[in-house]
Coordinates of C-alpha atoms in Angstrom, one line a residue:
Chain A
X1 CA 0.0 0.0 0.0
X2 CA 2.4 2.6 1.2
X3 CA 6.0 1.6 0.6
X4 CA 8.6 4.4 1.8
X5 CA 12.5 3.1 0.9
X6 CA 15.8 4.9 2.5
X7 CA 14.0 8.2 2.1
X8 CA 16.0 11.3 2.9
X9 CA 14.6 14.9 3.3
X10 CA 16.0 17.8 3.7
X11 CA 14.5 20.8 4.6
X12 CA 16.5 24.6 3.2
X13 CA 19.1 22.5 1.7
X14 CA 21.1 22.0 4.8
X15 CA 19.0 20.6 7.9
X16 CA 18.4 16.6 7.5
X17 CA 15.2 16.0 8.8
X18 CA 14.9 12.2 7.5
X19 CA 18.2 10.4 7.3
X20 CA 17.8 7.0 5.6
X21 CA 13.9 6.2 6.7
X22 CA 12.1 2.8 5.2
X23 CA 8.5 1.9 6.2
X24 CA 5.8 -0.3 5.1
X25 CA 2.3 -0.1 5.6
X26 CA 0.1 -2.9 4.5
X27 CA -3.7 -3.4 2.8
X28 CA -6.1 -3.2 5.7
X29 CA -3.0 -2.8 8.4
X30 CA -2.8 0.1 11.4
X31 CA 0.7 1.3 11.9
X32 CA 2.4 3.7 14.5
X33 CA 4.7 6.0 13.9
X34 CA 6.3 6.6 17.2
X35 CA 8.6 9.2 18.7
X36 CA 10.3 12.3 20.4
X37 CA 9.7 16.1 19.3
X38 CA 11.9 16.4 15.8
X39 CA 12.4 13.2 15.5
X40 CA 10.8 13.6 11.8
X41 CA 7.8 12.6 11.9
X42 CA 5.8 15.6 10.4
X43 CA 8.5 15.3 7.9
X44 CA 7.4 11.8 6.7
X45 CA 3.9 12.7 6.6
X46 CA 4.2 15.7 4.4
X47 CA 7.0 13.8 2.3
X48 CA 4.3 10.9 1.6
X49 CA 1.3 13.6 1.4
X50 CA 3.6 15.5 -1.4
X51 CA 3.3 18.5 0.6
X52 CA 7.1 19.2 1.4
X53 CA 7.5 21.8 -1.0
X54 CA 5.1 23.9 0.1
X55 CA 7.3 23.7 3.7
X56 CA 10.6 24.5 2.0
X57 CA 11.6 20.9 2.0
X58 CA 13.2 18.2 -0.8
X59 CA 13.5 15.0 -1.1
X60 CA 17.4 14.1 -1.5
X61 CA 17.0 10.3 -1.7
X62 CA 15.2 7.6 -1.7
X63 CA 11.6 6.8 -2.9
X64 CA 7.8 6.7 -1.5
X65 CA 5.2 4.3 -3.3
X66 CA 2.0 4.4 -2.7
X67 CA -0.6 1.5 -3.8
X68 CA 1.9 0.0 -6.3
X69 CA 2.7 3.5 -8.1
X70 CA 5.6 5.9 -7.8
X71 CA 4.7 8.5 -5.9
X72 CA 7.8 10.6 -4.7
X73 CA 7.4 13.6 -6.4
X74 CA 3.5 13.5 -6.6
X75 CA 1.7 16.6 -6.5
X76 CA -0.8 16.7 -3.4
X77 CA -3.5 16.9 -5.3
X78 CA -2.7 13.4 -7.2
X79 CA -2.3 11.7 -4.2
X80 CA -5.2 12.5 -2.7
X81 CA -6.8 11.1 -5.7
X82 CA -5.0 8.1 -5.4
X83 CA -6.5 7.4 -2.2
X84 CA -4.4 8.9 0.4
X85 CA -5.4 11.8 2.7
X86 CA -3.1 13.0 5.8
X87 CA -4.7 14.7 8.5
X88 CA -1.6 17.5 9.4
X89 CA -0.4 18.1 13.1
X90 CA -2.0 21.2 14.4
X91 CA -5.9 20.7 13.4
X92 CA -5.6 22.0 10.0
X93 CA -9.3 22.9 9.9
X94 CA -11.0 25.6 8.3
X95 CA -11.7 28.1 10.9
X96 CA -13.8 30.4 9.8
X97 CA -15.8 27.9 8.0
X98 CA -18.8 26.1 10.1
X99 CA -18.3 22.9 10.2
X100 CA -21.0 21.8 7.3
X101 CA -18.7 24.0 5.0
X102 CA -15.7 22.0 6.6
X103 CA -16.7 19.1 5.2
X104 CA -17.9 20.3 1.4
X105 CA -14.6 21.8 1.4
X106 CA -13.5 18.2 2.4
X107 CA -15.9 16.2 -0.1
X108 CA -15.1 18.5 -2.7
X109 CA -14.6 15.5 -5.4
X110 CA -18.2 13.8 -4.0
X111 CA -21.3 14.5 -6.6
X112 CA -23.8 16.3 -4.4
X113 CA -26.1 13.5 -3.8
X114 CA -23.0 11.6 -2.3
X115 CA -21.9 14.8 -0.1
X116 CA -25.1 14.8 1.3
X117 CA -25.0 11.1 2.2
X118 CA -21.5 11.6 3.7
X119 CA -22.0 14.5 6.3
X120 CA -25.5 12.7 7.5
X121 CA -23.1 9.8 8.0
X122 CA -20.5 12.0 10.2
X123 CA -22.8 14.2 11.6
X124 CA -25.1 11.1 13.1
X125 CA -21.4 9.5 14.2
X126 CA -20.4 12.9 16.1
X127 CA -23.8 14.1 17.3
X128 CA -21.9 17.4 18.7
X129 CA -20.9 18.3 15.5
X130 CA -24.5 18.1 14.4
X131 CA -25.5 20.4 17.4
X132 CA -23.1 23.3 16.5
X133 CA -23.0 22.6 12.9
X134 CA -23.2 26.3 11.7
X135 CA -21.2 28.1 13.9
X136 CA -17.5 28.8 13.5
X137 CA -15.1 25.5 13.8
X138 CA -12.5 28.0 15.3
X139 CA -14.7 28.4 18.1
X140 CA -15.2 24.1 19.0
X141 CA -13.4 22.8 21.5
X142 CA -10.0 20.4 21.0
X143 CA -12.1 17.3 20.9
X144 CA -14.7 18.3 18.5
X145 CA -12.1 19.7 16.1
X146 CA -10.0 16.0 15.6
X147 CA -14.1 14.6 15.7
X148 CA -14.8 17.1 12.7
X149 CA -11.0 16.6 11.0
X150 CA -11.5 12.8 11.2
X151 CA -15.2 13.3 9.8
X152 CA -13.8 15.8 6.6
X153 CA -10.8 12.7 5.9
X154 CA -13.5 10.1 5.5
X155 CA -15.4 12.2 3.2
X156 CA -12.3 12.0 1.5
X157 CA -13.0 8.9 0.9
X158 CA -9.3 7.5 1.6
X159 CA -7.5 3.9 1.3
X160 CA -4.7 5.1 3.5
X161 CA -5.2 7.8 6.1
X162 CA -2.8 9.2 7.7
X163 CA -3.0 11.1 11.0
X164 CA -0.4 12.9 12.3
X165 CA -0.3 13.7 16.5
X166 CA -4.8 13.6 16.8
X167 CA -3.8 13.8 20.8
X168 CA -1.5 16.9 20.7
X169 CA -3.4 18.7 23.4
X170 CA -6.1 17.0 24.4
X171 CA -7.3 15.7 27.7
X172 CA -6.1 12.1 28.8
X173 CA -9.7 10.7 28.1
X174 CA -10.3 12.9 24.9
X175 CA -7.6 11.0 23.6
X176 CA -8.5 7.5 24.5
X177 CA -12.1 8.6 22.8
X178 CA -10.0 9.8 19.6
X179 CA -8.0 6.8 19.1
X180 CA -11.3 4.6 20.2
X181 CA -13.0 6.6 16.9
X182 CA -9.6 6.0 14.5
X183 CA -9.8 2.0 15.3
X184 CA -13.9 2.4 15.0
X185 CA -13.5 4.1 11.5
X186 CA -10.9 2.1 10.5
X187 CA -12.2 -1.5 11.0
X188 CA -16.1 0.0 9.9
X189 CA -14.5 1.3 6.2
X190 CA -11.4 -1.1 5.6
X191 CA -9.1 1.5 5.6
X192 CA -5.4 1.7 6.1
X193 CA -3.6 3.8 9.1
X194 CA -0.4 5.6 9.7
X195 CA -1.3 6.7 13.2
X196 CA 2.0 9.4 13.8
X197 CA 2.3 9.9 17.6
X198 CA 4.4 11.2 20.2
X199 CA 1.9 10.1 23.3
X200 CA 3.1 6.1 22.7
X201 CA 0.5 4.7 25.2
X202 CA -2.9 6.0 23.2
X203 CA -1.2 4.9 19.8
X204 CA 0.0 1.2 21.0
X205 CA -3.4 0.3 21.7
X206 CA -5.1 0.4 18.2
X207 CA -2.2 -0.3 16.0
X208 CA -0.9 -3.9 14.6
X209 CA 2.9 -2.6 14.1
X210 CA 4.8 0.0 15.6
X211 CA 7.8 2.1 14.4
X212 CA 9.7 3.9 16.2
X213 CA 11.9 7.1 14.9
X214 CA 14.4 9.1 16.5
X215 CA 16.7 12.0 14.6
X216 CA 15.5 11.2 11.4
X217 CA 16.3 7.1 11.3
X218 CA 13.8 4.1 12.0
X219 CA 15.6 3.2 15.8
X220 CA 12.9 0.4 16.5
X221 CA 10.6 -1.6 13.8
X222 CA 8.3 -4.4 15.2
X223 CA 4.7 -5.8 15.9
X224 CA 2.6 -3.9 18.9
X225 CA 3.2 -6.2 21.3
X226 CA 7.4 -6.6 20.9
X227 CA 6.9 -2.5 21.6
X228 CA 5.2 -3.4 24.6
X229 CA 7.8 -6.0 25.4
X230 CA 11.0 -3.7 24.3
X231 CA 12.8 -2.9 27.5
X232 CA 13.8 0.5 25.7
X233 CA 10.9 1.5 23.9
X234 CA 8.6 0.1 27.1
X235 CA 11.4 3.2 29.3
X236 CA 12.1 6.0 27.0
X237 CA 8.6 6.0 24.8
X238 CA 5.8 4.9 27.2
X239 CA 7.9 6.5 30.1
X240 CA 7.8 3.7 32.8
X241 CA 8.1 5.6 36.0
X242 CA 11.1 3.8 37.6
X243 CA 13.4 5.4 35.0
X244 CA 15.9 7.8 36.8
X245 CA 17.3 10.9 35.2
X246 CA 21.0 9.4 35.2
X247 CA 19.7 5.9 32.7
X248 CA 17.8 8.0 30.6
X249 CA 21.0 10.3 29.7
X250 CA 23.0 7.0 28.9
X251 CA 20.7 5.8 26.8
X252 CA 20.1 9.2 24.8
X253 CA 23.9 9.0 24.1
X254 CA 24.1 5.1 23.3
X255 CA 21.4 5.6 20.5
X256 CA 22.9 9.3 19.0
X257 CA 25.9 6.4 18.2
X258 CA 23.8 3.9 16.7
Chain B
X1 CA -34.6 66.9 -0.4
X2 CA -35.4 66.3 -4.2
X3 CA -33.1 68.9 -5.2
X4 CA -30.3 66.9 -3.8
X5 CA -31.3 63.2 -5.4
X6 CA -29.9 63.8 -8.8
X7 CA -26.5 63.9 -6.4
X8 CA -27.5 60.8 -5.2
X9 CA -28.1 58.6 -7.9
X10 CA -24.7 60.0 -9.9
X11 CA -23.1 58.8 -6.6
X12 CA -24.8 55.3 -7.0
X13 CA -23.5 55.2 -10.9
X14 CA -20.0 56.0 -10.1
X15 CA -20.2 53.7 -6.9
X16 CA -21.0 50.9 -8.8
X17 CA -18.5 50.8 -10.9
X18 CA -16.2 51.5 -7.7
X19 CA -17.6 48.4 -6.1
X20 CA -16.8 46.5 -9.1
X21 CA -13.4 47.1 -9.1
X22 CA -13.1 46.9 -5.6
X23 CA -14.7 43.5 -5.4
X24 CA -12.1 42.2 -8.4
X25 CA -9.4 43.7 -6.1
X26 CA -10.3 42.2 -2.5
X27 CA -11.3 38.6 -3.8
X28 CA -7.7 38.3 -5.0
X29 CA -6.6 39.8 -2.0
X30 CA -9.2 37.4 0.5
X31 CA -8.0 34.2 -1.6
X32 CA -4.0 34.9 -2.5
X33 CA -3.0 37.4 0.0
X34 CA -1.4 39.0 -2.7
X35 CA -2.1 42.9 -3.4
X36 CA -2.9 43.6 -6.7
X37 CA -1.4 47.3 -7.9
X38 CA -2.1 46.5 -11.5
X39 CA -6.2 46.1 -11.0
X40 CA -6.0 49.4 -12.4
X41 CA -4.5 48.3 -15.5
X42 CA -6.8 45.2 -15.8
X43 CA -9.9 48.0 -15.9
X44 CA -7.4 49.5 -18.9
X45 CA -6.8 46.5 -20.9
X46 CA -10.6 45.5 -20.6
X47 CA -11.6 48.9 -21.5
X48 CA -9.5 49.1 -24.2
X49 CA -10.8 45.4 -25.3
X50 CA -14.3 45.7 -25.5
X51 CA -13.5 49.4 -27.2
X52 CA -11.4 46.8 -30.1
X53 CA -14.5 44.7 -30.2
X54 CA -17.0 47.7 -30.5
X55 CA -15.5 48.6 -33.5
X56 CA -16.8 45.3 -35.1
X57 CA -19.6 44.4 -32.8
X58 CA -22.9 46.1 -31.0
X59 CA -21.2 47.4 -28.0
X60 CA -23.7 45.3 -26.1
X61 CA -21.7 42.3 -27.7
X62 CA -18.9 43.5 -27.6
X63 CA -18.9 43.6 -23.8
X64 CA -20.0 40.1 -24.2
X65 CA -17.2 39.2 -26.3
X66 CA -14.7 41.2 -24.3
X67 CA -15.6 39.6 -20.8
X68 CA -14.0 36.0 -21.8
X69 CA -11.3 37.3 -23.0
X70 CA -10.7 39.4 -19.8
X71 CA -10.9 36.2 -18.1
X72 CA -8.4 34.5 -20.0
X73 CA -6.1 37.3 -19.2
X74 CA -6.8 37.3 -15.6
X75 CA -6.4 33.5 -15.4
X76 CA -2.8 34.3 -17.2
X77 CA -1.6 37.1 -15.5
X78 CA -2.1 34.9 -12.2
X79 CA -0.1 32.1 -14.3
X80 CA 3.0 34.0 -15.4
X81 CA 3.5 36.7 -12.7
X82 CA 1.7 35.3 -9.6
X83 CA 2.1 31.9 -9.5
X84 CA 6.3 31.6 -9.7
X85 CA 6.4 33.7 -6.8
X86 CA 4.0 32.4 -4.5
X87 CA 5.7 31.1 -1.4
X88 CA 8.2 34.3 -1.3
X89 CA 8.5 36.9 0.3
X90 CA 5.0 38.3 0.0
X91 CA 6.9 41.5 -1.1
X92 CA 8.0 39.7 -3.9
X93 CA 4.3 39.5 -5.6
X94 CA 3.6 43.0 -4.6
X95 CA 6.5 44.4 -6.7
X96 CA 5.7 41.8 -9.5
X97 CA 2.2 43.4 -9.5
X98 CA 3.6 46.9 -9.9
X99 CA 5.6 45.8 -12.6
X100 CA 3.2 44.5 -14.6
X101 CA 0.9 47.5 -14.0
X102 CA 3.9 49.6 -15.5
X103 CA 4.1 47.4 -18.3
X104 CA 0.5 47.3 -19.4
X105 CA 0.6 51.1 -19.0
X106 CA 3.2 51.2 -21.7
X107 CA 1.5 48.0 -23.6
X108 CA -2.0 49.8 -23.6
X109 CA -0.4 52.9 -25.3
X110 CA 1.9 51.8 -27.7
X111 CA -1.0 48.7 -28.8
X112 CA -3.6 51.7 -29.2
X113 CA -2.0 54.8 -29.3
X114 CA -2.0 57.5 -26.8
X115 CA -4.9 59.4 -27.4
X116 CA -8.7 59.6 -26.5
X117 CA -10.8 57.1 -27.9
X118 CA -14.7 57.0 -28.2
X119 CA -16.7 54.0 -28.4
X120 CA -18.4 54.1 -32.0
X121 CA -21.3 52.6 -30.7
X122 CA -23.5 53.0 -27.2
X123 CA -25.6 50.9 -24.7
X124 CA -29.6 51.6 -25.5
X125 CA -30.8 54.4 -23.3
X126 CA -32.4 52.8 -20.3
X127 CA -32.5 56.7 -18.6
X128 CA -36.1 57.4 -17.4
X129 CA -37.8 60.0 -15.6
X130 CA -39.9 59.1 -12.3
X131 CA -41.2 61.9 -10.3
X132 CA -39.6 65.0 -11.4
X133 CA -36.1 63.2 -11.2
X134 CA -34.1 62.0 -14.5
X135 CA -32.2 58.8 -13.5
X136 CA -29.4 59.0 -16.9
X137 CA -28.8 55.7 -19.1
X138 CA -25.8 55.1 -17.8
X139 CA -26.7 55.2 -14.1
X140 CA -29.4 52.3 -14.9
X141 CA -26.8 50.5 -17.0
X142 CA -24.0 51.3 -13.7
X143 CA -26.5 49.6 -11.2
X144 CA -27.9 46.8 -13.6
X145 CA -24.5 45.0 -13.5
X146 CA -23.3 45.7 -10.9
X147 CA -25.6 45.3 -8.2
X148 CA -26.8 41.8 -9.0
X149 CA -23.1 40.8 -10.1
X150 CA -22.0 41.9 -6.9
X151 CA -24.6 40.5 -4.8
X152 CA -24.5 37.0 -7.4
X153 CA -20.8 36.8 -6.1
X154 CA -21.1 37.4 -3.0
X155 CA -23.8 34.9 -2.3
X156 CA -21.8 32.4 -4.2
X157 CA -19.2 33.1 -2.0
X158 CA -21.1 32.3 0.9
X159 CA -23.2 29.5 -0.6
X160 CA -22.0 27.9 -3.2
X161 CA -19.4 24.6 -3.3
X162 CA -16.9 26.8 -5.7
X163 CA -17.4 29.6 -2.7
X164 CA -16.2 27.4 0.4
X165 CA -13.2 26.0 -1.5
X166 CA -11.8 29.7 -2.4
X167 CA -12.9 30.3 1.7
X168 CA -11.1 27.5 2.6
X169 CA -8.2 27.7 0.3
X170 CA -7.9 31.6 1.6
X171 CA -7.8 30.3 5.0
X172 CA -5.1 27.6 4.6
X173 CA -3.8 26.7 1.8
X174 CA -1.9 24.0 3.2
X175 CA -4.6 22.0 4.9
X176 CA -6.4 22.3 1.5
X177 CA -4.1 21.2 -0.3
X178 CA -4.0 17.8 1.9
X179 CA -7.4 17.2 1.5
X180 CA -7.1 17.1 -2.2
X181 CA -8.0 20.3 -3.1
X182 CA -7.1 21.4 -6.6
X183 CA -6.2 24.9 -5.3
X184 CA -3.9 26.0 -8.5
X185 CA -6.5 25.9 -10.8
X186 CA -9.4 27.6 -8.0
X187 CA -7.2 30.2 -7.4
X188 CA -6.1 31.0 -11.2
X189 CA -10.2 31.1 -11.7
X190 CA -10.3 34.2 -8.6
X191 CA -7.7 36.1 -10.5
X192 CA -9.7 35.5 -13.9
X193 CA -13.1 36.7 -12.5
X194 CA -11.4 39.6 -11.0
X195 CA -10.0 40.5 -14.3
X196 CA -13.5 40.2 -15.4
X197 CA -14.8 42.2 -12.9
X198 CA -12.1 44.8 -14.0
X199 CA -13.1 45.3 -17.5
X200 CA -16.8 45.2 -16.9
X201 CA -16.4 48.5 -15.1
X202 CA -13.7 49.5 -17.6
X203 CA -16.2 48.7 -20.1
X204 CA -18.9 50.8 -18.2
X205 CA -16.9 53.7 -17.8
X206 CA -15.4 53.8 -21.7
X207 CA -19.3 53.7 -22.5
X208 CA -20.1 56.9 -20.7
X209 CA -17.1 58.7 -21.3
X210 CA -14.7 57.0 -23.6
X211 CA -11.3 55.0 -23.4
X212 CA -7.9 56.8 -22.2
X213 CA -5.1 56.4 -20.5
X214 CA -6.3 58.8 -18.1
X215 CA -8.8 55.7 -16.4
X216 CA -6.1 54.3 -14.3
X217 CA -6.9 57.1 -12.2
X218 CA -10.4 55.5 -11.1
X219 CA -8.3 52.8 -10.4
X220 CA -6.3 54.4 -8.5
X221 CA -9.6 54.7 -5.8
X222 CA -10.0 50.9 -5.5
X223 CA -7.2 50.9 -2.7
X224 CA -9.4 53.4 -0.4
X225 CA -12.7 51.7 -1.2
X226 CA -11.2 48.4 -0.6
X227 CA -9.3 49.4 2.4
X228 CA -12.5 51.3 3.8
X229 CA -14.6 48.1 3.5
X230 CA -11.9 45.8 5.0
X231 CA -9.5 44.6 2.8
X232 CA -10.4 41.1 3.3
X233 CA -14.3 41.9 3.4
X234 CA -15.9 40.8 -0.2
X235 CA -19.5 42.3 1.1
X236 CA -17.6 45.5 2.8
X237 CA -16.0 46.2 -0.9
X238 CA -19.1 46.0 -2.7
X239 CA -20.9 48.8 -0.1
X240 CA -17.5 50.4 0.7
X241 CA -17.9 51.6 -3.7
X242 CA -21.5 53.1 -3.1
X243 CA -20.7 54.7 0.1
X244 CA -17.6 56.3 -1.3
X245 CA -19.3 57.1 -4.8
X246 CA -22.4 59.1 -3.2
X247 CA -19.8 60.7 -0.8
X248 CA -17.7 62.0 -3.8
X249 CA -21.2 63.1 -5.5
X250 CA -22.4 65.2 -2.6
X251 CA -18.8 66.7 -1.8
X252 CA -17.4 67.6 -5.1
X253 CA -14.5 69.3 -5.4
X254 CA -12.6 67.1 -3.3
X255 CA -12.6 63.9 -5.0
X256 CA -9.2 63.6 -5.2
X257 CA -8.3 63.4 -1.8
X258 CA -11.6 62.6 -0.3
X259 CA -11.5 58.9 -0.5
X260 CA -8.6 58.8 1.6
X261 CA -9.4 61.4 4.2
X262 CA -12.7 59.1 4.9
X263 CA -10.4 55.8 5.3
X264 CA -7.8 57.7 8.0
X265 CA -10.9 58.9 9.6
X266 CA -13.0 55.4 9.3
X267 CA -9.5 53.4 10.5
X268 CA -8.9 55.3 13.3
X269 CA -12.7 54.0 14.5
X270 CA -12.3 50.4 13.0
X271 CA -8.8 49.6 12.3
X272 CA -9.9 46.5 10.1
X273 CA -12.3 48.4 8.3
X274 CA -16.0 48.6 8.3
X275 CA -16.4 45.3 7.5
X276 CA -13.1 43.2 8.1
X277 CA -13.0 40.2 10.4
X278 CA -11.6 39.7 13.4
X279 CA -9.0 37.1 13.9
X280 CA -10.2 33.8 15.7
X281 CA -7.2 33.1 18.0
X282 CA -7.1 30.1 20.3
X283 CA -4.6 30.2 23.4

């Protein structure tokens, strides 16, 4: 489905945000993308969405495919059609724009008959959304927004969805609800899942295979539960408690060598 | 009171074709960000346009014919100047936009010579009399178009599928552009129905008082009427043009600098105009 091999990205010409990454992501399969604040992870996702240009970034090696085609160069908007759609970090909503208009932006490629069908579907999914339907998405709360960005990707009517950090900022149950609705959708519509997290805990819980990046290279590759039974992805990513300041520096240093 | 209407509905003619222009000017503002100096040229070259057409045509079809074409031009100008320097320095565009404006200047007048043209043919004469008042041809044919073009955009703007995709796009291009969104080609269609927009009141105003160099000037006044409405506020353009256009009418003699002393005056009440947004912002 989505194939990335020894991709490399730089970003201005000189800062290496991906250094050598290769990930798979099978038909029908959920996938983390785990790890630390600039580890590359955004990087990735706008690599494989075609949207590093618009971010000043280039691809300096390597290749992405996506459902058997050569994608690495894509343009955004050809991807999508091929049946990818990446929600961003940071609730890339509209706004301004209520949340009905939020999701004809989204279904912009659905005849109108079809458009209809799909915002009864998400609005009788997330009732809330229903309820404050015309007023200003700006003005919903953290929950409701990644409720209405999940509803405007499935009227995208994806194959792969990717979603990049959907707990950034949200309450500890909010974000059990979230990932609750990803594995919901997902098993409901069939559909593939890069889940890109930093918060390890929510993501192991709904995903088949974990990855786990740090400074731009894959540092851990393996099913859910070998995460779970990792001693150093069980410390340093899902933050066991027992972990003292002193261990934690030696391991930083052991993997900067790797 | 009746002595003073005449004053009132020249306003309304002149403010029409002042929210025209304004509208073509904030719409690519609202949906690139970018500042067009040349939307004074664009009324030029479509002035100058449906004046080449007249020569052949009915200068009703001739506005016809000239308004694709005007089209075409906008989607290209947004093609060859615009879209290469999107993602610089917003400065960038701006300067591009000047430079174009000084090359059309020099374009329009070597393509068609420097002097005062007159369309050969006219509009019919809508101009009635109702109550003692004469409302002139050209104010009827000013409001006609304009008002339901104005309103027609605006609502599709707020209504229609095409109207939430510029929105969106205007609002982040970015997150459009993920979902799928084929913004290039939205975006080159603003610029095209601004141009369009452009020549229409180019158009209007070479049918009431003929086709010179000397109509940049009106488009000069699109900056305050644009700026008064709120430069990001499609409605605010298209009532910003009346207001200022009846002002102008009932204060003559200062119509030079008028425009502008009502925008310092209106920004030091409403610094984003009378009808700019405020910004949502989320701690």
């Amino acid at each position: 489905m989505l194939s990335v091999e020894n991709l490399k990205v730089v970003y201005r010409g000189v800062i290496l945000a991906l250094d050598g990454v290769s990930l798979e992501v099978g038909e029908g399969e959920a996938v983390a993308l785990l790890g630390p604040n600039g580890a590359g992870k955004s990087s990735l996702v706008r690599t494989i969405a075609g949207l590093l240009p618009k971010f000043e970034g280039r691809v300096l090696d390597g290749k992405v495919r996506l459902f058997g085609r050569e994608a690495t160069h894509l343009d955004p908007v050809g991807i999508s059609r091929l049946g990818l759609t990446a929600i961003l970090e940071g609730r890339p909503l509209f706004r301004y724009l209520t949340p009905v208009e939020n999701l004809m932006a989204a279904g912009h490629r659905l005849p109108p008959k079809a458009l209809k069908e799909g915002m009864e579907e998400v609005f009788a999914r997330f009732p809330r959304l229903y309820e404050r339907r015309h007023e200003q998405a700006g003005y919903l709360s953290g929950g409701e927004q990644q409720m209405l960005l999940l509803g405007m990707a499935l009227l995208t009517r994806p194959r792969l969805l990717v979603v990049d950090e959907p707990s950034l900022g949200l309450a500890p149950k909010l974000v059990g609800e979230v990932m609750q609705t990803l594995d919901a959708l997902r098993r409901e519509k069939g559909l593939s899942l890069l889940l890109v997290e930093q918060n390890a805990r929510a993501a192991l819980g709904v995903v088949d295979r974990v990855y786990v990046l740090e400074r731009g290279r894959v540092v851990f590759e393996g099913s859910a539960k070998e995460a779970m039974e990792d001693q150093d992805v069980m410390e340093f990513y899902l933050g066991k408690e027992e972990v003292g300041f002193r261990q934690a520096r030696r391991y930083r240093r052991r993997k900067r060598w790797v | 009171m009746a002595d003073l209407l005449p004053y009132l509905i020249g306003g309304l003619a002149n403010g029409a074709l002042y929210s025209l222009l304004a509208l073509g000017f904030v719409l690519v503002y609202r949906a690139t960000s970018v500042v067009n100096f040349a939307i004074g040229e664009f009324l030029l070259v479509g002035a100058y346009l449906t004046y080449t057409f007249a020569l052949l045509l009915p200068l009703p079809l001739a506005l016809l014919a000239a308004l694709p074409l005007a089209f075409l031009f906008g989607v290209l100008v947004e093609r060859g100047f615009v879209r290469p320097l999107l993602g610089r320095n917003v400065v960038a565009v701006i300067m591009a936009t000047i430079g174009l404006a000084a090359a059309l200047d020099g374009g329009v007048q070597l393509l068609w010579g420097p002097d005062l043209k007159y369309l050969p043919g006219s509009l019919p004469d809508l101009g009635f009399e109702a109550g003692g008042v004469y409302v002139s041809s050209r104010a009827v044919w000013n409001l006609l178009l304009a008002l339901p073009l104005g309103l027609g955009l605006l609502w599709l703007l707020r209504k229609s599928r095409y109207g939430v995709l510029v929105r969106a796009i205007s609002e982040r291009e970015v997150a459009a552009l993920a979902l799928g969104i084929p913004t290039a080609r939205i975006l080159a269609g603003v610029w095209g129905v601004s141009a369009l927009l452009a020549t229409l009141a180019g158009a209007l105003l070479a049918a009431a008082s003929g086709v010179g160099h000397n109509l940049v000037f009106f488009g000069l006044k699109v900056f305050p009427v644009a700026i008064l409405g709120g430069l990001d506020a499609v409605g605010g353009a298209l009532a910003a043009g009346f207001l200022l256009g009846v002002l102008e009418a009932y204060l003559p003699g200062f119509t030079e600098a008028l425009p502008f002393v009502v925008v310092l005056l209106v920004l030091l009440v409403r610094p984003y105009g009378l009808f700019g947004e405020r910004q949502i912002e989320r701690v």
